[in-house]
Tab-separated table of N, CA and C and ligand atoms in Angstrom:
chain	number	residue	atom	x	y	z
A	22	MET	N	0.371	42.060	-70.526
A	22	MET	CA	-0.219	40.713	-70.467
A	22	MET	C	-1.458	40.662	-71.352
A	23	GLU	N	-1.547	39.622	-72.134
A	23	GLU	CA	-2.647	39.425	-73.085
A	23	GLU	C	-4.019	39.573	-72.415
A	24	SER	N	-4.193	38.965	-71.238
A	24	SER	CA	-5.497	38.961	-70.577
A	24	SER	C	-5.924	40.348	-70.131
A	25	PHE	N	-5.008	41.292	-70.125
A	25	PHE	CA	-5.355	42.649	-69.703
A	25	PHE	C	-5.758	43.529	-70.878
A	26	LYS	N	-5.832	42.948	-72.050
A	26	LYS	CA	-6.252	43.704	-73.231
A	26	LYS	C	-7.575	44.410	-72.968
A	27	GLY	N	-7.605	45.702	-73.190
A	27	GLY	CA	-8.838	46.445	-72.976
A	27	GLY	C	-8.990	46.956	-71.561
A	28	PHE	N	-8.210	46.409	-70.650
A	28	PHE	CA	-8.325	46.807	-69.253
A	28	PHE	C	-7.963	48.273	-69.033
A	29	GLU	N	-7.132	48.804	-69.912
A	29	GLU	CA	-6.725	50.199	-69.721
A	29	GLU	C	-7.907	51.142	-69.924
A	30	LYS	N	-8.989	50.625	-70.538
A	30	LYS	CA	-10.169	51.470	-70.723
A	30	LYS	C	-11.198	51.271	-69.612
A	31	ASN	N	-10.971	50.256	-68.804
A	31	ASN	CA	-11.908	49.937	-67.731
A	31	ASN	C	-11.910	51.054	-66.676
A	32	LEU	N	-13.109	51.544	-66.345
A	32	LEU	CA	-13.201	52.710	-65.460
A	32	LEU	C	-12.728	52.412	-64.038
A	33	ALA	N	-12.991	51.204	-63.574
A	33	ALA	CA	-12.536	50.847	-62.224
A	33	ALA	C	-11.012	50.839	-62.178
A	34	VAL	N	-10.408	50.344	-63.236
A	34	VAL	CA	-8.939	50.305	-63.300
A	34	VAL	C	-8.385	51.722	-63.428
A	35	ARG	N	-9.020	52.522	-64.259
A	35	ARG	CA	-8.585	53.923	-64.395
A	35	ARG	C	-8.752	54.667	-63.069
A	36	GLY	N	-9.779	54.267	-62.320
A	36	GLY	CA	-10.006	54.870	-61.011
A	36	GLY	C	-8.849	54.609	-60.057
A	37	ILE	N	-8.145	53.519	-60.275
A	37	ILE	CA	-7.008	53.179	-59.416
A	37	ILE	C	-5.746	53.931	-59.851
A	38	PHE	N	-5.448	53.861	-61.151
A	38	PHE	CA	-4.155	54.371	-61.622
A	38	PHE	C	-4.222	55.714	-62.341
A	39	GLY	N	-5.429	56.174	-62.650
A	39	GLY	CA	-5.562	57.456	-63.329
A	39	GLY	C	-4.805	57.494	-64.643
A	40	GLU	N	-4.068	58.571	-64.843
A	40	GLU	CA	-3.363	58.753	-66.120
A	40	GLU	C	-2.205	57.782	-66.296
A	41	GLU	N	-1.819	57.135	-65.222
A	41	GLU	CA	-0.707	56.181	-65.319
A	41	GLU	C	-1.173	54.792	-65.759
A	42	THR	N	-2.487	54.639	-65.983
A	42	THR	CA	-3.053	53.312	-66.229
A	42	THR	C	-2.321	52.524	-67.320
A	43	GLU	N	-2.177	53.127	-68.510
A	43	GLU	CA	-1.541	52.410	-69.626
A	43	GLU	C	-0.134	51.964	-69.241
A	44	GLU	N	0.595	52.914	-68.670
A	44	GLU	CA	1.981	52.679	-68.277
A	44	GLU	C	2.083	51.527	-67.268
A	45	VAL	N	1.246	51.570	-66.256
A	45	VAL	CA	1.312	50.544	-65.215
A	45	VAL	C	0.973	49.171	-65.787
A	46	LEU	N	-0.115	49.101	-66.558
A	46	LEU	CA	-0.531	47.802	-67.092
A	46	LEU	C	0.514	47.244	-68.053
A	47	LYS	N	1.102	48.154	-68.841
A	47	LYS	CA	2.108	47.718	-69.806
A	47	LYS	C	3.302	47.093	-69.096
A	48	ASN	N	3.645	47.647	-67.954
A	48	ASN	CA	4.840	47.189	-67.248
A	48	ASN	C	4.567	46.165	-66.153
A	49	LEU	N	3.292	45.849	-65.966
A	49	LEU	CA	2.946	44.923	-64.884
A	49	LEU	C	3.356	43.502	-65.251
A	50	LYS	N	4.219	42.956	-64.438
A	50	LYS	CA	4.662	41.584	-64.666
A	50	LYS	C	3.673	40.627	-64.005
A	51	VAL	N	3.315	39.586	-64.734
A	51	VAL	CA	2.380	38.610	-64.190
A	51	VAL	C	3.033	37.233	-64.189
A	52	ASP	N	2.979	36.588	-63.049
A	52	ASP	CA	3.534	35.250	-62.885
A	52	ASP	C	2.413	34.277	-62.600
A	53	PHE	N	2.571	33.057	-63.039
A	53	PHE	CA	1.581	32.058	-62.666
A	53	PHE	C	2.056	31.279	-61.456
A	54	ILE	N	1.110	31.033	-60.567
A	54	ILE	CA	1.406	30.263	-59.367
A	54	ILE	C	0.498	29.042	-59.375
A	55	TRP	N	0.723	28.140	-58.464
A	55	TRP	CA	-0.007	26.868	-58.505
A	55	TRP	C	-0.792	26.622	-57.234
A	56	PHE	N	-1.089	27.698	-56.521
A	56	PHE	CA	-1.878	27.576	-55.298
A	56	PHE	C	-2.710	28.842	-55.152
A	57	GLY	N	-3.730	28.783	-54.327
A	57	GLY	CA	-4.522	29.971	-54.009
A	57	GLY	C	-5.222	30.572	-55.210
A	58	TYR	N	-5.392	31.894	-55.164
A	58	TYR	CA	-6.135	32.586	-56.211
A	58	TYR	C	-5.214	33.580	-56.922
A	59	MET	N	-5.056	34.726	-56.282
A	59	MET	CA	-4.182	35.746	-56.849
A	59	MET	C	-3.495	36.477	-55.709
A	60	GLY	N	-2.394	37.126	-56.031
A	60	GLY	CA	-1.715	37.909	-55.017
A	60	GLY	C	-0.728	38.864	-55.647
A	61	VAL	N	-0.212	39.742	-54.827
A	61	VAL	CA	0.797	40.680	-55.291
A	61	VAL	C	2.080	40.401	-54.528
A	62	ASP	N	3.171	40.283	-55.256
A	62	ASP	CA	4.450	40.011	-54.646
A	62	ASP	C	4.929	41.232	-53.862
A	63	ASP	N	5.332	40.964	-52.630
A	63	ASP	CA	5.739	41.995	-51.699
A	63	ASP	C	6.993	42.757	-52.152
A	64	ASN	N	7.876	42.071	-52.866
A	64	ASN	CA	9.163	42.668	-53.212
A	64	ASN	C	9.071	43.637	-54.375
A	65	ASP	N	8.520	43.182	-55.503
A	65	ASP	CA	8.501	44.073	-56.668
A	65	ASP	C	7.085	44.441	-57.105
A	66	GLY	N	6.077	43.986	-56.369
A	66	GLY	CA	4.715	44.390	-56.675
A	66	GLY	C	4.124	43.752	-57.914
A	67	HIS	N	4.707	42.642	-58.377
A	67	HIS	CA	4.109	42.007	-59.556
A	67	HIS	C	2.950	41.102	-59.163
A	68	LEU	N	2.140	40.811	-60.144
A	68	LEU	CA	0.910	40.066	-59.905
A	68	LEU	C	1.155	38.568	-60.041
A	69	MET	N	0.585	37.799	-59.128
A	69	MET	CA	0.694	36.350	-59.189
A	69	MET	C	-0.704	35.763	-59.317
A	70	VAL	N	-0.874	34.897	-60.289
A	70	VAL	CA	-2.198	34.378	-60.594
A	70	VAL	C	-2.139	32.860	-60.714
A	71	ASN	N	-3.079	32.204	-60.063
A	71	ASN	CA	-3.182	30.756	-60.191
A	71	ASN	C	-3.900	30.416	-61.497
A	72	LYS	N	-3.179	29.750	-62.375
A	72	LYS	CA	-3.708	29.424	-63.700
A	72	LYS	C	-4.953	28.546	-63.610
A	73	ARG	N	-4.942	27.661	-62.652
A	73	ARG	CA	-6.093	26.763	-62.510
A	73	ARG	C	-7.338	27.564	-62.104
A	74	TYR	N	-7.140	28.543	-61.235
A	74	TYR	CA	-8.257	29.414	-60.837
A	74	TYR	C	-8.770	30.197	-62.046
A	75	LEU	N	-7.866	30.681	-62.869
A	75	LEU	CA	-8.266	31.444	-64.058
A	75	LEU	C	-9.150	30.622	-64.974
A	76	SER	N	-8.880	29.329	-65.048
A	76	SER	CA	-9.662	28.509	-65.978
A	76	SER	C	-10.892	27.903	-65.322
A	77	SER	N	-10.953	27.898	-63.977
A	77	SER	CA	-12.088	27.231	-63.328
A	77	SER	C	-12.963	28.180	-62.506
A	78	GLY	N	-12.451	29.346	-62.131
A	78	GLY	CA	-13.210	30.266	-61.286
A	78	GLY	C	-14.332	30.959	-62.048
A	79	SER	N	-15.262	31.551	-61.316
A	79	SER	CA	-16.339	32.291	-61.977
A	79	SER	C	-15.776	33.583	-62.558
A	80	LYS	N	-16.318	33.981	-63.694
A	80	LYS	CA	-15.831	35.170	-64.385
A	80	LYS	C	-15.892	36.414	-63.505
A	81	GLU	N	-17.005	36.538	-62.763
A	81	GLU	CA	-17.162	37.703	-61.893
A	81	GLU	C	-16.117	37.689	-60.780
A	82	ASP	N	-15.920	36.526	-60.163
A	82	ASP	CA	-14.928	36.413	-59.086
A	82	ASP	C	-13.548	36.822	-59.584
A	83	ILE	N	-13.188	36.312	-60.745
A	83	ILE	CA	-11.860	36.596	-61.293
A	83	ILE	C	-11.718	38.085	-61.594
A	84	TYR	N	-12.753	38.636	-62.198
A	84	TYR	CA	-12.730	40.063	-62.510
A	84	TYR	C	-12.544	40.895	-61.235
A	85	LEU	N	-13.334	40.588	-60.210
A	85	LEU	CA	-13.254	41.363	-58.963
A	85	LEU	C	-11.920	41.146	-58.262
A	86	ASP	N	-11.383	39.941	-58.360
A	86	ASP	CA	-10.059	39.678	-57.787
A	86	ASP	C	-8.993	40.522	-58.475
A	87	ILE	N	-9.113	40.647	-59.792
A	87	ILE	CA	-8.126	41.463	-60.518
A	87	ILE	C	-8.208	42.912	-60.046
A	88	ILE	N	-9.440	43.423	-59.905
A	88	ILE	CA	-9.602	44.794	-59.415
A	88	ILE	C	-8.977	44.931	-58.022
A	89	HIS	N	-9.282	43.952	-57.166
A	89	HIS	CA	-8.732	43.940	-55.804
A	89	HIS	C	-7.201	43.949	-55.837
A	90	GLU	N	-6.627	43.068	-56.643
A	90	GLU	CA	-5.165	42.960	-56.666
A	90	GLU	C	-4.517	44.207	-57.277
A	91	LEU	N	-5.186	44.812	-58.258
A	91	LEU	CA	-4.634	46.034	-58.846
A	91	LEU	C	-4.587	47.155	-57.805
A	92	CYS	N	-5.547	47.145	-56.876
A	92	CYS	CA	-5.473	48.103	-55.753
A	92	CYS	C	-4.188	47.875	-54.969
A	93	HIS	N	-3.849	46.596	-54.761
A	93	HIS	CA	-2.607	46.293	-54.036
A	93	HIS	C	-1.373	46.724	-54.836
A	94	VAL	N	-1.438	46.571	-56.157
A	94	VAL	CA	-0.325	47.007	-57.003
A	94	VAL	C	-0.081	48.500	-56.771
A	95	LYS	N	-1.188	49.255	-56.764
A	95	LYS	CA	-1.096	50.694	-56.527
A	95	LYS	C	-0.546	50.991	-55.128
A	96	GLN	N	-1.064	50.268	-54.136
A	96	GLN	CA	-0.592	50.476	-52.761
A	96	GLN	C	0.900	50.188	-52.659
A	97	HIS	N	1.324	49.136	-53.356
A	97	HIS	CA	2.747	48.797	-53.348
A	97	HIS	C	3.563	49.928	-53.978
A	98	MET	N	3.047	50.493	-55.087
A	98	MET	CA	3.726	51.617	-55.739
A	98	MET	C	3.869	52.794	-54.780
A	99	GLU	N	2.896	52.922	-53.883
A	99	GLU	CA	2.927	54.023	-52.914
A	99	GLU	C	3.809	53.705	-51.703
A	100	GLY	N	4.414	52.530	-51.738
A	100	GLY	CA	5.321	52.160	-50.663
A	100	GLY	C	4.655	51.620	-49.417
A	101	ARG	N	3.403	51.230	-49.547
A	101	ARG	CA	2.716	50.711	-48.360
A	101	ARG	C	3.016	49.229	-48.148
A	102	ASP	N	2.953	48.805	-46.910
A	102	ASP	CA	3.235	47.425	-46.547
A	102	ASP	C	1.968	46.590	-46.731
A	103	LEU	N	2.002	45.684	-47.717
A	103	LEU	CA	0.800	44.898	-48.021
A	103	LEU	C	0.579	43.761	-47.026
A	104	PHE	N	1.602	43.465	-46.247
A	104	PHE	CA	1.468	42.328	-45.330
A	104	PHE	C	1.780	42.756	-43.900
A	105	ASP	N	1.358	43.957	-43.557
A	105	ASP	CA	1.617	44.488	-42.226
A	105	ASP	C	1.128	43.519	-41.143
A	106	PRO	N	2.082	42.923	-40.428
A	106	PRO	CA	1.723	41.862	-39.473
A	106	PRO	C	1.022	42.363	-38.219
A	107	ARG	N	0.925	43.679	-38.075
A	107	ARG	CA	0.238	44.186	-36.875
A	107	ARG	C	-1.266	43.958	-36.960
A	108	TYR	N	-1.734	43.648	-38.169
A	108	TYR	CA	-3.175	43.489	-38.355
A	108	TYR	C	-3.535	42.069	-38.763
A	109	ASP	N	-4.705	41.624	-38.341
A	109	ASP	CA	-5.291	40.436	-38.936
A	109	ASP	C	-5.682	40.792	-40.370
A	110	TYR	N	-5.742	39.759	-41.192
A	110	TYR	CA	-6.060	39.964	-42.605
A	110	TYR	C	-7.261	40.897	-42.820
A	111	VAL	N	-8.383	40.595	-42.166
A	111	VAL	CA	-9.607	41.355	-42.444
A	111	VAL	C	-9.625	42.733	-41.771
A	112	ASP	N	-8.612	43.008	-40.953
A	112	ASP	CA	-8.518	44.327	-40.307
A	112	ASP	C	-7.451	45.213	-40.952
A	113	ARG	N	-6.708	44.650	-41.878
A	113	ARG	CA	-5.571	45.368	-42.456
A	113	ARG	C	-6.080	46.467	-43.405
A	114	PRO	N	-5.661	47.711	-43.174
A	114	PRO	CA	-6.171	48.828	-43.983
A	114	PRO	C	-6.038	48.610	-45.493
A	115	THR	N	-4.917	48.024	-45.938
A	115	THR	CA	-4.737	47.813	-47.382
A	115	THR	C	-5.753	46.812	-47.918
A	116	GLU	N	-6.094	45.793	-47.115
A	116	GLU	CA	-7.099	44.814	-47.544
A	116	GLU	C	-8.489	45.440	-47.580
A	117	ILE	N	-8.810	46.182	-46.512
A	117	ILE	CA	-10.138	46.789	-46.424
A	117	ILE	C	-10.366	47.713	-47.627
A	118	GLU	N	-9.337	48.492	-47.944
A	118	GLU	CA	-9.410	49.401	-49.082
A	118	GLU	C	-9.632	48.650	-50.398
A	119	ALA	N	-8.855	47.581	-50.610
A	119	ALA	CA	-8.971	46.805	-51.849
A	119	ALA	C	-10.328	46.103	-51.927
A	120	TYR	N	-10.782	45.566	-50.802
A	120	TYR	CA	-12.089	44.907	-50.780
A	120	TYR	C	-13.215	45.906	-51.022
A	121	ARG	N	-13.097	47.067	-50.401
A	121	ARG	CA	-14.157	48.059	-50.554
A	121	ARG	C	-14.276	48.485	-52.022
A	122	TYR	N	-13.135	48.660	-52.651
A	122	TYR	CA	-13.142	49.077	-54.054
A	122	TYR	C	-13.750	47.990	-54.948
A	123	ALA	N	-13.404	46.731	-54.659
A	123	ALA	CA	-13.949	45.616	-55.444
A	123	ALA	C	-15.456	45.475	-55.235
A	124	VAL	N	-15.904	45.699	-53.997
A	124	VAL	CA	-17.338	45.589	-53.707
A	124	VAL	C	-18.116	46.697	-54.425
A	125	GLN	N	-17.537	47.865	-54.434
A	125	GLN	CA	-18.147	48.986	-55.157
A	125	GLN	C	-18.322	48.620	-56.638
A	126	GLU	N	-17.311	47.998	-57.210
A	126	GLU	CA	-17.370	47.586	-58.610
A	126	GLU	C	-18.373	46.435	-58.783
A	127	ALA	N	-18.425	45.544	-57.812
A	127	ALA	CA	-19.376	44.426	-57.867
A	127	ALA	C	-20.808	44.953	-57.910
A	128	LYS	N	-21.068	45.979	-57.100
A	128	LYS	CA	-22.407	46.584	-57.109
A	128	LYS	C	-22.669	47.240	-58.453
A	129	ARG	N	-21.660	47.896	-58.985
A	129	ARG	CA	-21.840	48.589	-60.253
A	129	ARG	C	-22.186	47.617	-61.386
A	130	ILE	N	-21.552	46.441	-61.392
A	130	ILE	CA	-21.862	45.485	-62.458
A	130	ILE	C	-23.119	44.677	-62.140
A	131	GLY	N	-23.778	45.008	-61.026
A	131	GLY	CA	-25.111	44.469	-60.783
A	131	GLY	C	-25.182	43.216	-59.933
A	132	LEU	N	-24.113	42.866	-59.236
A	132	LEU	CA	-24.184	41.684	-58.373
A	132	LEU	C	-25.043	41.989	-57.140
A	133	SER	N	-25.817	40.996	-56.715
A	133	SER	CA	-26.660	41.162	-55.530
A	133	SER	C	-25.802	41.107	-54.273
A	134	SER	N	-26.365	41.583	-53.163
A	134	SER	CA	-25.638	41.520	-51.895
A	134	SER	C	-25.270	40.089	-51.548
A	135	ALA	N	-26.195	39.164	-51.791
A	135	ALA	CA	-25.926	37.752	-51.476
A	135	ALA	C	-24.755	37.240	-52.305
A	136	ARG	N	-24.742	37.603	-53.563
A	136	ARG	CA	-23.677	37.153	-54.457
A	136	ARG	C	-22.329	37.768	-54.043
A	137	ILE	N	-22.369	39.033	-53.606
A	137	ILE	CA	-21.131	39.683	-53.179
A	137	ILE	C	-20.609	39.032	-51.905
A	138	ARG	N	-21.531	38.712	-50.989
A	138	ARG	CA	-21.113	38.014	-49.762
A	138	ARG	C	-20.473	36.681	-50.106
A	139	GLN	N	-21.059	35.996	-51.069
A	139	GLN	CA	-20.518	34.699	-51.507
A	139	GLN	C	-19.109	34.888	-52.085
A	140	TYR	N	-18.957	35.958	-52.848
A	140	TYR	CA	-17.642	36.257	-53.421
A	140	TYR	C	-16.614	36.514	-52.326
A	141	LEU	N	-17.026	37.277	-51.310
A	141	LEU	CA	-16.086	37.680	-50.262
A	141	LEU	C	-15.683	36.531	-49.351
A	142	LYS	N	-16.576	35.578	-49.181
A	142	LYS	CA	-16.328	34.524	-48.199
A	142	LYS	C	-15.473	33.411	-48.798
A	143	THR	N	-14.181	33.488	-48.518
A	143	THR	CA	-13.316	32.407	-48.978
A	143	THR	C	-13.454	31.231	-48.029
A	144	GLU	N	-12.943	30.084	-48.427
A	144	GLU	CA	-13.212	28.846	-47.686
A	144	GLU	C	-12.651	28.853	-46.262
A	145	TRP	N	-11.633	29.674	-46.030
A	145	TRP	CA	-11.052	29.688	-44.684
A	145	TRP	C	-11.705	30.736	-43.783
A	146	MET	N	-12.698	31.438	-44.317
A	146	MET	CA	-13.293	32.553	-43.579
A	146	MET	C	-14.608	32.139	-42.920
A	147	SER	N	-14.688	32.323	-41.615
A	147	SER	CA	-15.947	32.029	-40.933
A	147	SER	C	-16.937	33.161	-41.202
A	148	THR	N	-18.212	32.902	-40.916
A	148	THR	CA	-19.224	33.938	-41.107
A	148	THR	C	-18.931	35.147	-40.230
A	149	GLU	N	-18.416	34.891	-39.010
A	149	GLU	CA	-18.084	35.995	-38.092
A	149	GLU	C	-16.994	36.882	-38.697
A	150	VAL	N	-15.994	36.224	-39.248
A	150	VAL	CA	-14.887	36.979	-39.835
A	150	VAL	C	-15.369	37.739	-41.077
A	151	LEU	N	-16.216	37.096	-41.862
A	151	LEU	CA	-16.787	37.768	-43.029
A	151	LEU	C	-17.553	39.022	-42.605
A	152	ASP	N	-18.371	38.876	-41.558
A	152	ASP	CA	-19.140	40.030	-41.082
A	152	ASP	C	-18.223	41.138	-40.570
A	153	ARG	N	-17.109	40.735	-39.966
A	153	ARG	CA	-16.143	41.729	-39.493
A	153	ARG	C	-15.545	42.488	-40.677
A	154	LEU	N	-15.208	41.755	-41.721
A	154	LEU	CA	-14.660	42.388	-42.919
A	154	LEU	C	-15.665	43.385	-43.501
A	155	ILE	N	-16.922	42.949	-43.584
A	155	ILE	CA	-17.959	43.819	-44.149
A	155	ILE	C	-18.157	45.060	-43.273
A	156	ARG	N	-18.125	44.865	-41.944
A	156	ARG	CA	-18.227	46.001	-41.024
A	156	ARG	C	-17.055	46.957	-41.218
A	157	ASN	N	-15.867	46.379	-41.348
A	157	ASN	CA	-14.671	47.206	-41.553
A	157	ASN	C	-14.765	48.031	-42.837
A	158	MET	N	-15.335	47.413	-43.876
A	158	MET	CA	-15.451	48.114	-45.157
A	158	MET	C	-16.493	49.211	-45.101
A	159	ASP	N	-17.409	49.070	-44.142
A	159	ASP	CA	-18.489	50.034	-44.017
A	159	ASP	C	-19.312	50.123	-45.314
A	160	VAL	N	-19.630	48.958	-45.857
A	160	VAL	CA	-20.520	48.912	-47.028
A	160	VAL	C	-21.810	48.203	-46.627
A	161	ASN	N	-22.859	48.509	-47.321
A	161	ASN	CA	-24.140	47.880	-47.035
A	161	ASN	C	-24.338	46.660	-47.915
A	162	LEU	N	-24.326	45.471	-47.270
A	162	LEU	CA	-24.569	44.242	-48.022
A	162	LEU	C	-25.769	43.500	-47.453
A	163	GLU	N	-26.722	44.271	-46.963
A	163	GLU	CA	-27.960	43.668	-46.483
A	163	GLU	C	-28.806	43.286	-47.684
A	164	GLU	N	-29.562	42.200	-47.519
A	164	GLU	CA	-30.514	41.828	-48.562
A	164	GLU	C	-31.607	42.877	-48.633
A	165	THR	N	-31.994	43.218	-49.854
A	165	THR	CA	-33.095	44.178	-49.957
A	165	THR	C	-34.330	43.501	-50.521
B	14	ZN	ZN1	-5.900	41.614	-50.804
């Protein structure tokens, strides 16, 4: 995919796929969807991206979402269930892992805790649920 140009050199992406990075990105199928933000298809693990979000979302949000979704691509490759119904969204191990990795990258690129919290809190998420997600991730997002 054109938009992934250079991504194979990105350290966060290499951290996910290691030596398979080029291969995975080259073969990653990307579909455009017309709702939501981004997601990974449960059946074949391809990436789904809302074109409108790509053109209107903040650059940092989009970047972190891609990192998050690439974690899911990897999890799918490992045969893990990305939509395990036994868990609520913010308690699901695959989500916590992907969020934690994205937050780590958000800190690395210099986003403040407040900005990261803003990134994490989607419109359907209450503050309580957001705090639960942050607790689950076991990351420090306190204001300093
Ligand atoms: Zn996710």
